[in-house]
Amino acid sequence: MAAYPAWDQDSARMIVAGLAHLEGATLPMLHALQDEFGYVDPQAVPLIAEALNLSRAEVHGAISFYHDFKTAPQPARTIKLCRAEACQALGCESVVAELSAKHGIAVDDHHAGDAIVETVYCLGNCALGPSALVDGELIGRVDAARIAGLCQHGRAHS
Amino acid sequence: MSANPVRIFVPIDAAALSVGAEAVAQAIASEAAARGLAVEIVRNGSRGMLWLEPMVEVETAEGRIGYGPATAKDVPALFDAGFASGGAHALRLGKTEELDWMKRQQRLTFERVGVTDPLSIADYRAHGGFKGLEKALALTGGEIVDAVKASGLRGRGGAGFPTGIKWKTVHDAKAEQKYIVCNADEGDSGTFADRMLFEGDPYLVIEGMTIAAIAVGATRGYIYLRSEYPHAHRTLQRAILKAEAAGLIGASVLGSQHAFHLEVRLGAGAYICGEETSLLESLEGKRAIVRAKPPLPALQGLFGKPTVVNNVLSFAAVPWIMDHGAQAYADYGMGRSRGTLPIQLGGNVKRGGLIELAFGITLREIIEDMGGGTLSGRPIRAVQVGGPLGAYLTAEQLDVQMDYEALASMRAMLGHGGIVVFDDSVDMAKQARFAFEFCAKESCGKCTPCRIGATRGVETMDRIIAGAEIPKNIAVLRDLSKLMTDASLCAMGGLTPMPVLSALNHFPEDFDRPPLPLAAE
Ligand SMILES: Cc1cc2nc3c(=O)[nH]c(=O)nc-3n(C[C@H](O)[C@H](O)[C@H](O)COP(=O)(O)O)c2cc1C
Ligand code: SF4
Ligand code: FES
């Protein structure tokens, strides 16, 4: 699990400058910033706008459009639980219900602590669902107890 | 210790990893070391028998012998049973090529997936790689386009538009810069063929895109990959670097005068980015709002330049076509659906996975014969074909053939070839509600029928599920569906009524609900 450095405007500026030569560089920049700091601080907006000769509104608009980009620091661990149709057919909604009833974990609740279980739609593991993506690793045939355990793990390390 | 190490294959496909393939590979390495046995562990793609993952294969004199599903705990016993030379064990499956699931298929696009080391250029070439590209290099762009046209290849991303005609438009367009864009957004539930191909045979897609570039005169290409696929992303990035270093792409394609620069770009978790114009906006760095067509992307695509946008599987079919000839490809299939279709079987099914077959096999054969029925053992009740915008079919409708027109005639669609099986515990009113909810969350927001209509759809379904004024609310539902179908700018809003209405029409009993007790209001 990644432990991110605090936002640093100078290293953010370096990251942005390093990608400015790409065609349509906005998304690569946002991904690189989020990889580095775990989120995209609003201070990135003027940096990117200036580097790419865009208005701040355009940059802000891109950040807010995409589900991936977070504008505040995130919990130590993010577990992305698939809730699309194939995983529904394999009981992902009972996993969600059990997480809340037995383990006190509400999916998509940002106030739940230093681990978060987030909804995503399809991880490409539809024959081995329910599926989850934990710190970039795919897990198949997942159940509520396993996810709750992974949340605990997130806490212990933070 | 014998001179030649035994070659043991352990998949590095994300689905195999999701059920423990990494631990199995490590256990094999340490167990072999402890026993002083020389082994070479090859990390291959998956053969597509996902219910058998992790499936380990051992190379023997008679061929590759499969064992699975294997856990790390099974490894010592496997060695005790002499699995390194194909010995008998409860997990022994026999020769992989002769397993029923493999033998029934017609693998053209997936011929190498699970067979080769995905990142080895030598292995790729030894198994027929780059033959299509080499043949294409000897032709004019127009001749390549004609071959693709003659093969009958239709876009595998969902709409089924003839690939050759799209390429011809870009070929004929005059511009100083043209682009090739590979749509690897694969957002549909129940689909994973693009991912498996990237993880199991990435050079095939690179080869297909390079042929497209030569055909239309493009020098730059982008693969737009969804961010939900970190494993595929790693493999692709490494494959592109290796292909560049080997002179396959870059300033000169295989020593020719053609340049082709290729880059992977990551999406950021938005389903609508699979829609081609929205994808282009995203590649340009903007909010991914759908563009009105015309102009077609073929004429004014990425940065306003002529652009080929094709699905991963469309590009991946081309090297085979160039190598074996357009007619050989067109000889597979039925009606206007030519060639083979990579079918993805998922959901509540016993043997889920990837099957490549000529168009024409029936849904029932796929789900019952290949899939073995439901995983839960309960009766099949509904099957969704073609992703979240595709129709739900009943168990009685499964004799339909996998073919664009056959499914369309049942008000269903093939989409990207994903099949999701549900057993009799499914609540179809909830599935209809989900279809609206998904559309409301993933709509790009450009047009009112989709943006507002989907939210109204969720509310209407909530009333139906609560048993409130059923006939009146069903009339609202039909009215809303008609409006969304007729007035949405793209298929996101335009096709959301397909799962909704198919659920309502085929499973009306789930919509006829007794009123909930008032306390629930
Ligand atoms: C909402 C929506 C989502 C789509 N998602 C995808 C996708 O994930 N992958 C894809 O190849 N095509 C997708 N398409 C279809 C593309 O717009 C386009 O038709 C396709 O990329 C063209 O390539 P093809 O001719 O090779 O199929 C989607 C379309 C819509 C309306
Ligand atoms: S139908 Fe929906 S997704 Fe498509 S353009 Fe309109 S609002 Fe956007
Ligand atoms: S639907 Fe959950 S992984 Fe595809």
GROMACS .gro file of C-alpha atoms in nm, chain B residues 34-456:
model
  423
  192ALA     CA    1   1.439  -2.763  -0.289
  193ARG     CA    2   1.427  -3.077  -0.497
  194GLY     CA    3   1.719  -2.978  -0.716
  195LEU     CA    4   1.501  -2.994  -1.026
  196ALA     CA    5   1.579  -2.756  -1.312
  197VAL     CA    6   1.263  -2.580  -1.421
  198GLU     CA    7   1.192  -2.282  -1.642
  199ILE     CA    8   0.872  -2.110  -1.537
  200VAL     CA    9   0.704  -1.934  -1.828
  201ARG     CA   10   0.434  -1.683  -1.737
  202ASN     CA   11   0.183  -1.726  -2.019
  203GLY     CA   12  -0.161  -1.581  -2.086
  204SER     CA   13  -0.471  -1.777  -1.992
  205ARG     CA   14  -0.613  -2.044  -2.220
  206GLY     CA   15  -0.953  -1.900  -2.134
  207MET     CA   16  -1.074  -2.186  -1.914
  208LEU     CA   17  -1.109  -1.947  -1.627
  209TRP     CA   18  -1.283  -2.192  -1.395
  210LEU     CA   19  -0.967  -2.407  -1.409
  211GLU     CA   20  -0.739  -2.119  -1.310
  212PRO     CA   21  -0.475  -2.126  -1.186
  213MET     CA   22  -0.406  -2.383  -1.456
  214VAL     CA   23  -0.047  -2.499  -1.472
  215GLU     CA   24   0.090  -2.669  -1.781
  216VAL     CA   25   0.396  -2.885  -1.816
  217GLU     CA   26   0.576  -2.938  -2.143
  218THR     CA   27   0.632  -3.308  -2.210
  219ALA     CA   28   0.737  -3.515  -2.509
  220GLU     CA   29   0.369  -3.577  -2.601
  221GLY     CA   30   0.267  -3.214  -2.559
  222ARG     CA   31   0.154  -2.979  -2.287
  223ILE     CA   32  -0.026  -3.139  -1.995
  224GLY     CA   33  -0.257  -2.924  -1.782
  225TYR     CA   34  -0.319  -2.938  -1.407
  226GLY     CA   35  -0.582  -2.728  -1.237
  227PRO     CA   36  -0.722  -2.553  -1.059
  228ALA     CA   37  -0.400  -2.565  -0.859
  229THR     CA   38  -0.330  -2.387  -0.532
  230ALA     CA   39   0.010  -2.326  -0.379
  231LYS     CA   40  -0.075  -2.598  -0.126
  232ASP     CA   41  -0.112  -2.854  -0.405
  233VAL     CA   42   0.239  -2.795  -0.536
  234PRO     CA   43   0.440  -3.040  -0.318
  235ALA     CA   44   0.192  -3.318  -0.395
  236LEU     CA   45   0.210  -3.233  -0.765
  237PHE     CA   46   0.587  -3.275  -0.758
  238ASP     CA   47   0.550  -3.599  -0.557
  239ALA     CA   48   0.320  -3.727  -0.831
  240GLY     CA   49   0.584  -3.647  -1.093
  241PHE     CA   50   0.383  -3.370  -1.258
  242ALA     CA   51   0.704  -3.226  -1.400
  243SER     CA   52   0.703  -3.518  -1.641
  244GLY     CA   53   0.324  -3.534  -1.680
  245GLY     CA   54   0.253  -3.773  -1.391
  246ALA     CA   55  -0.091  -3.877  -1.269
  247HIS     CA   56  -0.260  -3.658  -1.007
  248ALA     CA   57  -0.618  -3.572  -0.916
  249LEU     CA   58  -0.572  -3.227  -1.077
  250ARG     CA   59  -0.432  -3.367  -1.402
  251LEU     CA   60  -0.654  -3.253  -1.690
  252GLY     CA   61  -0.474  -3.419  -1.979
  253LYS     CA   62  -0.334  -3.260  -2.291
  254THR     CA   63  -0.453  -2.901  -2.303
  255GLU     CA   64  -0.510  -2.900  -2.677
  256GLU     CA   65  -0.735  -3.202  -2.646
  257LEU     CA   66  -0.963  -3.069  -2.375
  258ASP     CA   67  -1.320  -3.040  -2.499
  259TRP     CA   68  -1.330  -2.664  -2.437
  260MET     CA   69  -1.020  -2.612  -2.653
  261LYS     CA   70  -1.105  -2.860  -2.927
  262ARG     CA   71  -1.445  -2.708  -3.001
  263GLN     CA   72  -1.302  -2.366  -3.072
  264GLN     CA   73  -1.180  -2.194  -3.386
  265ARG     CA   74  -0.904  -1.978  -3.247
  266LEU     CA   75  -0.770  -1.729  -3.496
  267THR     CA   76  -0.730  -1.412  -3.290
  268PHE     CA   77  -0.655  -1.603  -2.970
  269GLU     CA   78  -0.436  -1.872  -3.130
  270ARG     CA   79  -0.130  -1.771  -2.929
  271VAL     CA   80  -0.296  -1.663  -2.603
  272GLY     CA   81  -0.195  -1.904  -2.328
  273VAL     CA   82   0.050  -2.071  -2.562
  274THR     CA   83   0.336  -1.823  -2.578
  275ASP     CA   84   0.529  -1.598  -2.344
  276PRO     CA   85   0.334  -1.273  -2.400
  277LEU     CA   86   0.637  -1.044  -2.397
  278SER     CA   87   0.878  -1.257  -2.598
  279ILE     CA   88   0.915  -1.122  -2.950
  280ALA     CA   89   1.102  -1.438  -3.050
  281ASP     CA   90   0.815  -1.654  -2.927
  282TYR     CA   91   0.564  -1.432  -3.107
  283ARG     CA   92   0.755  -1.465  -3.431
  284ALA     CA   93   0.805  -1.841  -3.386
  285HIS     CA   94   0.426  -1.876  -3.363
  286GLY     CA   95   0.349  -1.687  -3.683
  287GLY     CA   96   0.376  -1.332  -3.556
  288PHE     CA   97   0.458  -1.046  -3.797
  289LYS     CA   98   0.374  -1.252  -4.106
  290GLY     CA   99   0.065  -1.039  -4.162
  291LEU     CA  100   0.266  -0.719  -4.124
  292GLU     CA  101   0.537  -0.843  -4.356
  293LYS     CA  102   0.277  -0.921  -4.621
  294ALA     CA  103   0.111  -0.584  -4.568
  295LEU     CA  104   0.443  -0.405  -4.620
  296ALA     CA  105   0.458  -0.550  -4.971
  297LEU     CA  106   0.118  -0.400  -5.061
  298THR     CA  107  -0.015  -0.052  -5.123
  299GLY     CA  108  -0.246   0.105  -4.866
  300GLY     CA  109  -0.536   0.059  -5.104
  301GLU     CA  110  -0.463  -0.313  -5.143
  302ILE     CA  111  -0.460  -0.362  -4.765
  303VAL     CA  112  -0.790  -0.177  -4.735
  304ASP     CA  113  -0.939  -0.397  -5.008
  305ALA     CA  114  -0.828  -0.714  -4.830
  306VAL     CA  115  -0.986  -0.600  -4.503
  307LYS     CA  116  -1.305  -0.514  -4.692
  308ALA     CA  117  -1.310  -0.854  -4.863
  309SER     CA  118  -1.267  -1.036  -4.534
  310GLY     CA  119  -1.605  -0.902  -4.423
  311LEU     CA  120  -1.457  -0.795  -4.088
  312ARG     CA  121  -1.702  -0.586  -3.887
  313GLY     CA  122  -1.599  -0.379  -3.588
  314ARG     CA  123  -1.599  -0.590  -3.275
  315GLY     CA  124  -1.658  -0.299  -3.037
  316GLY     CA  125  -2.035  -0.326  -3.060
  317ALA     CA  126  -2.180  -0.142  -3.357
  318GLY     CA  127  -2.050  -0.391  -3.614
  319PHE     CA  128  -1.954  -0.132  -3.874
  320PRO     CA  129  -1.743  -0.276  -4.162
  321THR     CA  130  -1.379  -0.211  -4.077
  322GLY     CA  131  -1.264  -0.195  -4.440
  323ILE     CA  132  -1.506   0.086  -4.523
  324LYS     CA  133  -1.389   0.289  -4.224
  325TRP     CA  134  -1.026   0.241  -4.328
  326LYS     CA  135  -1.109   0.341  -4.687
  327THR     CA  136  -1.252   0.674  -4.567
  328VAL     CA  137  -0.935   0.752  -4.374
  329HIS     CA  138  -0.718   0.624  -4.659
  330ASP     CA  139  -0.889   0.858  -4.906
  331ALA     CA  140  -0.881   1.162  -4.677
  332LYS     CA  141  -0.606   1.415  -4.746
  333ALA     CA  142  -0.418   1.536  -4.438
  334GLU     CA  143  -0.062   1.591  -4.321
  335GLN     CA  144  -0.133   1.391  -4.004
  336LYS     CA  145  -0.359   1.090  -3.952
  337TYR     CA  146  -0.410   0.883  -3.639
  338ILE     CA  147  -0.483   0.525  -3.538
  339VAL     CA  148  -0.675   0.494  -3.212
  340CYS     CA  149  -0.738   0.164  -3.042
  341ASN     CA  150  -1.049   0.166  -2.827
  342ALA     CA  151  -0.949  -0.046  -2.528
  343ASP     CA  152  -1.202   0.099  -2.289
  344GLU     CA  153  -1.383  -0.237  -2.256
  345GLY     CA  154  -1.629  -0.104  -2.003
  346ASP     CA  155  -1.911  -0.354  -2.059
  347SER     CA  156  -1.987  -0.591  -1.779
  348GLY     CA  157  -1.921  -0.946  -1.892
  349THR     CA  158  -1.639  -0.856  -2.131
  350PHE     CA  159  -1.271  -0.931  -2.085
  351ALA     CA  160  -1.141  -1.039  -2.427
  352ASP     CA  161  -0.949  -0.715  -2.486
  353ARG     CA  162  -0.783  -0.750  -2.148
  354MET     CA  163  -0.691  -1.115  -2.205
  355LEU     CA  164  -0.542  -1.031  -2.541
  356PHE     CA  165  -0.328  -0.750  -2.402
  357GLU     CA  166  -0.206  -0.970  -2.120
  358GLY     CA  167  -0.163  -1.280  -2.332
  359ASP     CA  168  -0.050  -1.158  -2.678
  360PRO     CA  169   0.010  -0.782  -2.682
  361TYR     CA  170   0.217  -0.781  -3.001
  362LEU     CA  171  -0.086  -0.894  -3.198
  363VAL     CA  172  -0.271  -0.569  -3.127
  364ILE     CA  173   0.045  -0.370  -3.197
  365GLU     CA  174   0.082  -0.556  -3.527
  366GLY     CA  175  -0.281  -0.494  -3.622
  367MET     CA  176  -0.258  -0.123  -3.545
  368THR     CA  177   0.066  -0.099  -3.744
  369ILE     CA  178  -0.100  -0.257  -4.046
  370ALA     CA  179  -0.385  -0.007  -4.012
  371ALA     CA  180  -0.131   0.277  -4.000
  372ILE     CA  181   0.037   0.157  -4.317
  373ALA     CA  182  -0.299   0.109  -4.487
  374VAL     CA  183  -0.427   0.461  -4.425
  375GLY     CA  184  -0.099   0.652  -4.404
  376ALA     CA  185  -0.098   0.729  -4.033
  377THR     CA  186   0.220   0.776  -3.832
  378ARG     CA  187   0.088   0.804  -3.478
  379GLY     CA  188  -0.126   0.572  -3.273
  380TYR     CA  189  -0.281   0.565  -2.930
  381ILE     CA  190  -0.421   0.279  -2.727
  382TYR     CA  191  -0.684   0.421  -2.492
  383LEU     CA  192  -0.691   0.173  -2.207
  384ARG     CA  193  -0.929   0.187  -1.913
  385SER     CA  194  -0.767   0.248  -1.577
  386GLU     CA  195  -0.942  -0.054  -1.426
  387TYR     CA  196  -0.686  -0.273  -1.604
  388PRO     CA  197  -0.353  -0.211  -1.427
  389HIS     CA  198  -0.213  -0.553  -1.524
  390ALA     CA  199  -0.285  -0.503  -1.892
  391HIS     CA  200  -0.136  -0.156  -1.868
  392ARG     CA  201   0.196  -0.289  -1.739
  393THR     CA  202   0.215  -0.557  -2.008
  394LEU     CA  203   0.130  -0.316  -2.287
  395GLN     CA  204   0.384  -0.059  -2.182
  396ARG     CA  205   0.656  -0.318  -2.171
  397ALA     CA  206   0.547  -0.465  -2.505
  398ILE     CA  207   0.559  -0.125  -2.675
  399LEU     CA  208   0.907  -0.052  -2.540
  400LYS     CA  209   1.030  -0.390  -2.657
  401ALA     CA  210   0.869  -0.351  -2.998
  402GLU     CA  211   1.035  -0.011  -3.037
  403ALA     CA  212   1.373  -0.144  -2.928
  404ALA     CA  213   1.341  -0.428  -3.180
  405GLY     CA  214   1.262  -0.184  -3.464
  406LEU     CA  215   0.913  -0.319  -3.520
  407ILE     CA  216   0.757   0.021  -3.465
  408GLY     CA  217   0.898   0.370  -3.426
  409ALA     CA  218   1.084   0.569  -3.690
  410SER     CA  219   1.086   0.273  -3.927
  411VAL     CA  220   0.848  -0.022  -3.921
  412LEU     CA  221   1.055  -0.337  -3.981
  413GLY     CA  222   1.313  -0.138  -4.176
  414SER     CA  223   1.057   0.010  -4.417
  415GLN     CA  224   0.997   0.378  -4.492
  416HIS     CA  225   0.685   0.374  -4.270
  417ALA     CA  226   0.706   0.540  -3.930
  418PHE     CA  227   0.461   0.447  -3.657
  419HIS     CA  228   0.479   0.587  -3.305
  420LEU     CA  229   0.255   0.419  -3.053
  421GLU     CA  230   0.155   0.522  -2.701
  422VAL     CA  231  -0.079   0.387  -2.434
  423ARG     CA  232  -0.306   0.635  -2.261
  424LEU     CA  233  -0.502   0.559  -1.949
  425GLY     CA  234  -0.867   0.645  -1.905
  426ALA     CA  235  -0.991   0.761  -1.570
  427GLY     CA  236  -1.293   0.555  -1.479
  428ALA     CA  237  -1.571   0.678  -1.707
  429TYR     CA  238  -1.782   0.427  -1.903
  430ILE     CA  239  -1.877   0.683  -2.166
  431CYS     CA  240  -1.512   0.702  -2.279
  432GLY     CA  241  -1.579   0.380  -2.469
  433GLU     CA  242  -1.798   0.581  -2.707
  434GLU     CA  243  -1.555   0.677  -2.979
  435THR     CA  244  -1.608   1.054  -2.992
  436SER     CA  245  -1.606   1.080  -2.616
  437LEU     CA  246  -1.284   0.879  -2.617
  438LEU     CA  247  -1.128   1.127  -2.860
  439GLU     CA  248  -1.225   1.419  -2.637
  440SER     CA  249  -1.063   1.238  -2.348
  441LEU     CA  250  -0.745   1.174  -2.547
  442GLU     CA  251  -0.737   1.545  -2.625
  443GLY     CA  252  -0.741   1.608  -2.252
  444LYS     CA  253  -1.097   1.730  -2.212
  445ARG     CA  254  -1.414   1.628  -2.036
  446ALA     CA  255  -1.535   1.328  -2.230
  447ILE     CA  256  -1.853   1.479  -2.370
  448VAL     CA  257  -1.990   1.296  -2.675
  449ARG     CA  258  -1.955   1.479  -3.008
  450ALA     CA  259  -2.239   1.499  -3.256
  451LYS     CA  260  -2.172   1.308  -3.581
  452PRO     CA  261  -2.109   1.416  -3.854
  453PRO     CA  262  -1.827   1.493  -3.887
  454LEU     CA  263  -1.716   1.132  -3.868
  455PRO     CA  264  -1.396   1.063  -3.674
  456ALA     CA  265  -1.266   0.906  -3.995
  457LEU     CA  266  -1.260   1.259  -4.141
  458GLN     CA  267  -1.224   1.480  -3.834
  459GLY     CA  268  -1.115   1.268  -3.543
  460LEU     CA  269  -0.831   1.315  -3.297
  461PHE     CA  270  -0.721   1.682  -3.294
  462GLY     CA  271  -0.949   1.726  -3.593
  463LYS     CA  272  -0.745   1.490  -3.811
  464PRO     CA  273  -0.861   1.179  -4.001
  465THR     CA  274  -0.860   0.896  -3.749
  466VAL     CA  275  -0.924   0.523  -3.752
  467VAL     CA  276  -1.095   0.427  -3.426
  468ASN     CA  277  -1.134   0.053  -3.385
  469ASN     CA  278  -1.183  -0.191  -3.106
  470VAL     CA  279  -0.892  -0.407  -2.987
  471LEU     CA  280  -1.039  -0.721  -3.142
  472SER     CA  281  -1.094  -0.552  -3.476
  473PHE     CA  282  -0.726  -0.459  -3.503
  474ALA     CA  283  -0.625  -0.801  -3.371
  475ALA     CA  284  -0.816  -0.982  -3.647
  476VAL     CA  285  -0.622  -0.807  -3.921
  477PRO     CA  286  -0.280  -0.981  -3.900
  478TRP     CA  287  -0.451  -1.319  -3.949
  479ILE     CA  288  -0.646  -1.183  -4.244
  480MET     CA  289  -0.332  -1.043  -4.408
  481ASP     CA  290  -0.141  -1.365  -4.348
  482HIS     CA  291  -0.404  -1.620  -4.450
  483GLY     CA  292  -0.604  -1.416  -4.698
  484ALA     CA  293  -0.936  -1.235  -4.685
  485GLN     CA  294  -1.129  -1.531  -4.824
  486ALA     CA  295  -0.996  -1.771  -4.559
  487TYR     CA  296  -1.135  -1.537  -4.292
  488ALA     CA  297  -1.465  -1.481  -4.471
  489ASP     CA  298  -1.511  -1.860  -4.494
  490TYR     CA  299  -1.590  -1.859  -4.122
  491GLY     CA  300  -1.923  -1.727  -4.001
  492MET     CA  301  -2.281  -1.689  -4.117
  493GLY     CA  302  -2.483  -1.431  -4.309
  494ARG     CA  303  -2.327  -1.089  -4.285
  495SER     CA  304  -2.125  -1.184  -3.976
  496ARG     CA  305  -1.797  -1.316  -4.110
  497GLY     CA  306  -1.498  -1.461  -3.931
  498THR     CA  307  -1.476  -1.553  -3.567
  499LEU     CA  308  -1.609  -1.394  -3.251
  500PRO     CA  309  -1.430  -1.403  -2.919
  501ILE     CA  310  -1.716  -1.483  -2.680
  502GLN     CA  311  -1.690  -1.400  -2.313
  503LEU     CA  312  -1.897  -1.612  -2.078
  504GLY     CA  313  -1.942  -1.485  -1.724
  505GLY     CA  314  -2.178  -1.435  -1.434
  506ASN     CA  315  -2.346  -1.729  -1.269
  507VAL     CA  316  -2.202  -2.004  -1.485
  508LYS     CA  317  -2.008  -2.314  -1.392
  509ARG     CA  318  -1.739  -2.295  -1.658
  510GLY     CA  319  -1.690  -1.932  -1.750
  511GLY     CA  320  -1.420  -1.802  -1.977
  512LEU     CA  321  -1.322  -1.702  -2.325
  513ILE     CA  322  -1.433  -1.898  -2.632
  514GLU     CA  323  -1.344  -1.807  -2.989
  515LEU     CA  324  -1.572  -1.947  -3.253
  516ALA     CA  325  -1.711  -1.865  -3.594
  517PHE     CA  326  -2.035  -1.666  -3.574
  518GLY     CA  327  -2.338  -1.892  -3.560
  519ILE     CA  328  -2.312  -2.102  -3.244
  520THR     CA  329  -2.626  -2.072  -3.032
  521LEU     CA  330  -2.641  -1.914  -2.690
  522ARG     CA  331  -2.770  -2.242  -2.550
  523GLU     CA  332  -2.473  -2.438  -2.679
  524ILE     CA  333  -2.239  -2.185  -2.526
  525ILE     CA  334  -2.407  -2.166  -2.186
  526GLU     CA  335  -2.511  -2.527  -2.146
  527ASP     CA  336  -2.247  -2.728  -2.336
  528MET     CA  337  -1.943  -2.514  -2.283
  529GLY     CA  338  -2.052  -2.336  -1.966
  530GLY     CA  339  -2.214  -2.634  -1.791
  531GLY     CA  340  -2.514  -2.431  -1.671
  532THR     CA  341  -2.524  -2.214  -1.361
  533LEU     CA  342  -2.259  -2.215  -1.091
  534SER     CA  343  -2.528  -2.218  -0.823
  535GLY     CA  344  -2.687  -2.527  -0.981
  536ARG     CA  345  -3.023  -2.348  -0.992
  537PRO     CA  346  -3.217  -2.301  -1.316
  538ILE     CA  347  -3.109  -2.029  -1.560
  539ARG     CA  348  -3.361  -1.748  -1.558
  540ALA     CA  349  -3.210  -1.462  -1.756
  541VAL     CA  350  -2.912  -1.400  -1.979
  542GLN     CA  351  -2.783  -1.055  -2.067
  543VAL     CA  352  -2.597  -1.036  -2.395
  544GLY     CA  353  -2.392  -0.740  -2.515
  545GLY     CA  354  -2.311  -0.552  -2.196
  546PRO     CA  355  -2.511  -0.313  -1.979
  547LEU     CA  356  -2.697  -0.173  -2.281
  548GLY     CA  357  -2.786  -0.521  -2.409
  549ALA     CA  358  -3.114  -0.707  -2.370
  550TYR     CA  359  -3.205  -0.970  -2.113
  551LEU     CA  360  -3.317  -1.292  -2.275
  552THR     CA  361  -3.514  -1.575  -2.117
  553ALA     CA  362  -3.411  -1.939  -2.085
  554GLU     CA  363  -3.657  -2.012  -2.369
  555GLN     CA  364  -3.482  -1.775  -2.608
  556LEU     CA  365  -3.139  -1.929  -2.593
  557ASP     CA  366  -3.155  -2.103  -2.929
  558VAL     CA  367  -3.068  -1.777  -3.102
  559GLN     CA  368  -2.743  -1.786  -3.296
  560MET     CA  369  -2.456  -1.554  -3.216
  561ASP     CA  370  -2.488  -1.322  -3.514
  562TYR     CA  371  -2.551  -0.945  -3.536
  563GLU     CA  372  -2.873  -0.977  -3.735
  564ALA     CA  373  -3.018  -1.279  -3.553
  565LEU     CA  374  -2.991  -1.101  -3.220
  566ALA     CA  375  -3.120  -0.774  -3.362
  567SER     CA  376  -3.430  -0.955  -3.487
  568MET     CA  377  -3.506  -1.042  -3.123
  569ARG     CA  378  -3.454  -0.683  -3.009
  570ALA     CA  379  -3.125  -0.782  -2.857
  571MET     CA  380  -2.767  -0.711  -2.948
  572LEU     CA  381  -2.434  -0.884  -2.969
  573GLY     CA  382  -2.221  -0.592  -2.853
  574HIS     CA  383  -1.869  -0.695  -2.764
  575GLY     CA  384  -1.968  -1.062  -2.730
  576GLY     CA  385  -2.017  -1.071  -2.353
  577ILE     CA  386  -2.272  -1.314  -2.205
  578VAL     CA  387  -2.384  -1.286  -1.843
  579VAL     CA  388  -2.587  -1.568  -1.690
  580PHE     CA  389  -2.834  -1.524  -1.401
  581ASP     CA  390  -3.011  -1.798  -1.207
  582ASP     CA  391  -3.370  -1.792  -1.082
  583SER     CA  392  -3.287  -1.581  -0.778
  584VAL     CA  393  -3.255  -1.270  -0.997
  585ASP     CA  394  -3.507  -0.989  -0.951
  586MET     CA  395  -3.560  -0.841  -1.297
  587ALA     CA  396  -3.721  -0.522  -1.169
  588LYS     CA  397  -3.401  -0.455  -0.978
  589GLN     CA  398  -3.197  -0.525  -1.291
  590ALA     CA  399  -3.411  -0.274  -1.482
  591ARG     CA  400  -3.356  -0.022  -1.205
  592PHE     CA  401  -2.983  -0.086  -1.223
  593ALA     CA  402  -2.979  -0.015  -1.598
  594PHE     CA  403  -3.116   0.335  -1.532
  595GLU     CA  404  -2.892   0.388  -1.233
  596PHE     CA  405  -2.587   0.297  -1.438
  597CYS     CA  406  -2.692   0.535  -1.715
  598ALA     CA  407  -2.755   0.815  -1.465
  599LYS     CA  408  -2.410   0.769  -1.314
  600GLU     CA  409  -2.222   0.728  -1.640
  601SER     CA  410  -2.408   0.968  -1.871
  602CYS     CA  411  -2.182   1.234  -2.020
  603GLY     CA  412  -2.456   1.484  -1.951
  604LYS     CA  413  -2.475   1.643  -2.295
  605CYS     CA  414  -2.838   1.567  -2.373
  606THR     CA  415  -3.153   1.588  -2.164
  607PRO     CA  416  -3.325   1.255  -2.247
  608CYS     CA  417  -3.026   1.064  -2.113
  609ARG     CA  418  -2.917   1.291  -1.829
  610ILE     CA  419  -3.261   1.355  -1.684
  611GLY     CA  420  -3.439   1.052  -1.828
  612ALA     CA  421  -3.219   0.801  -1.652
  613THR     CA  422  -3.277   0.968  -1.316
  614ARG     CA  423  -3.654   0.967  -1.378
   0.00000   0.00000   0.00000
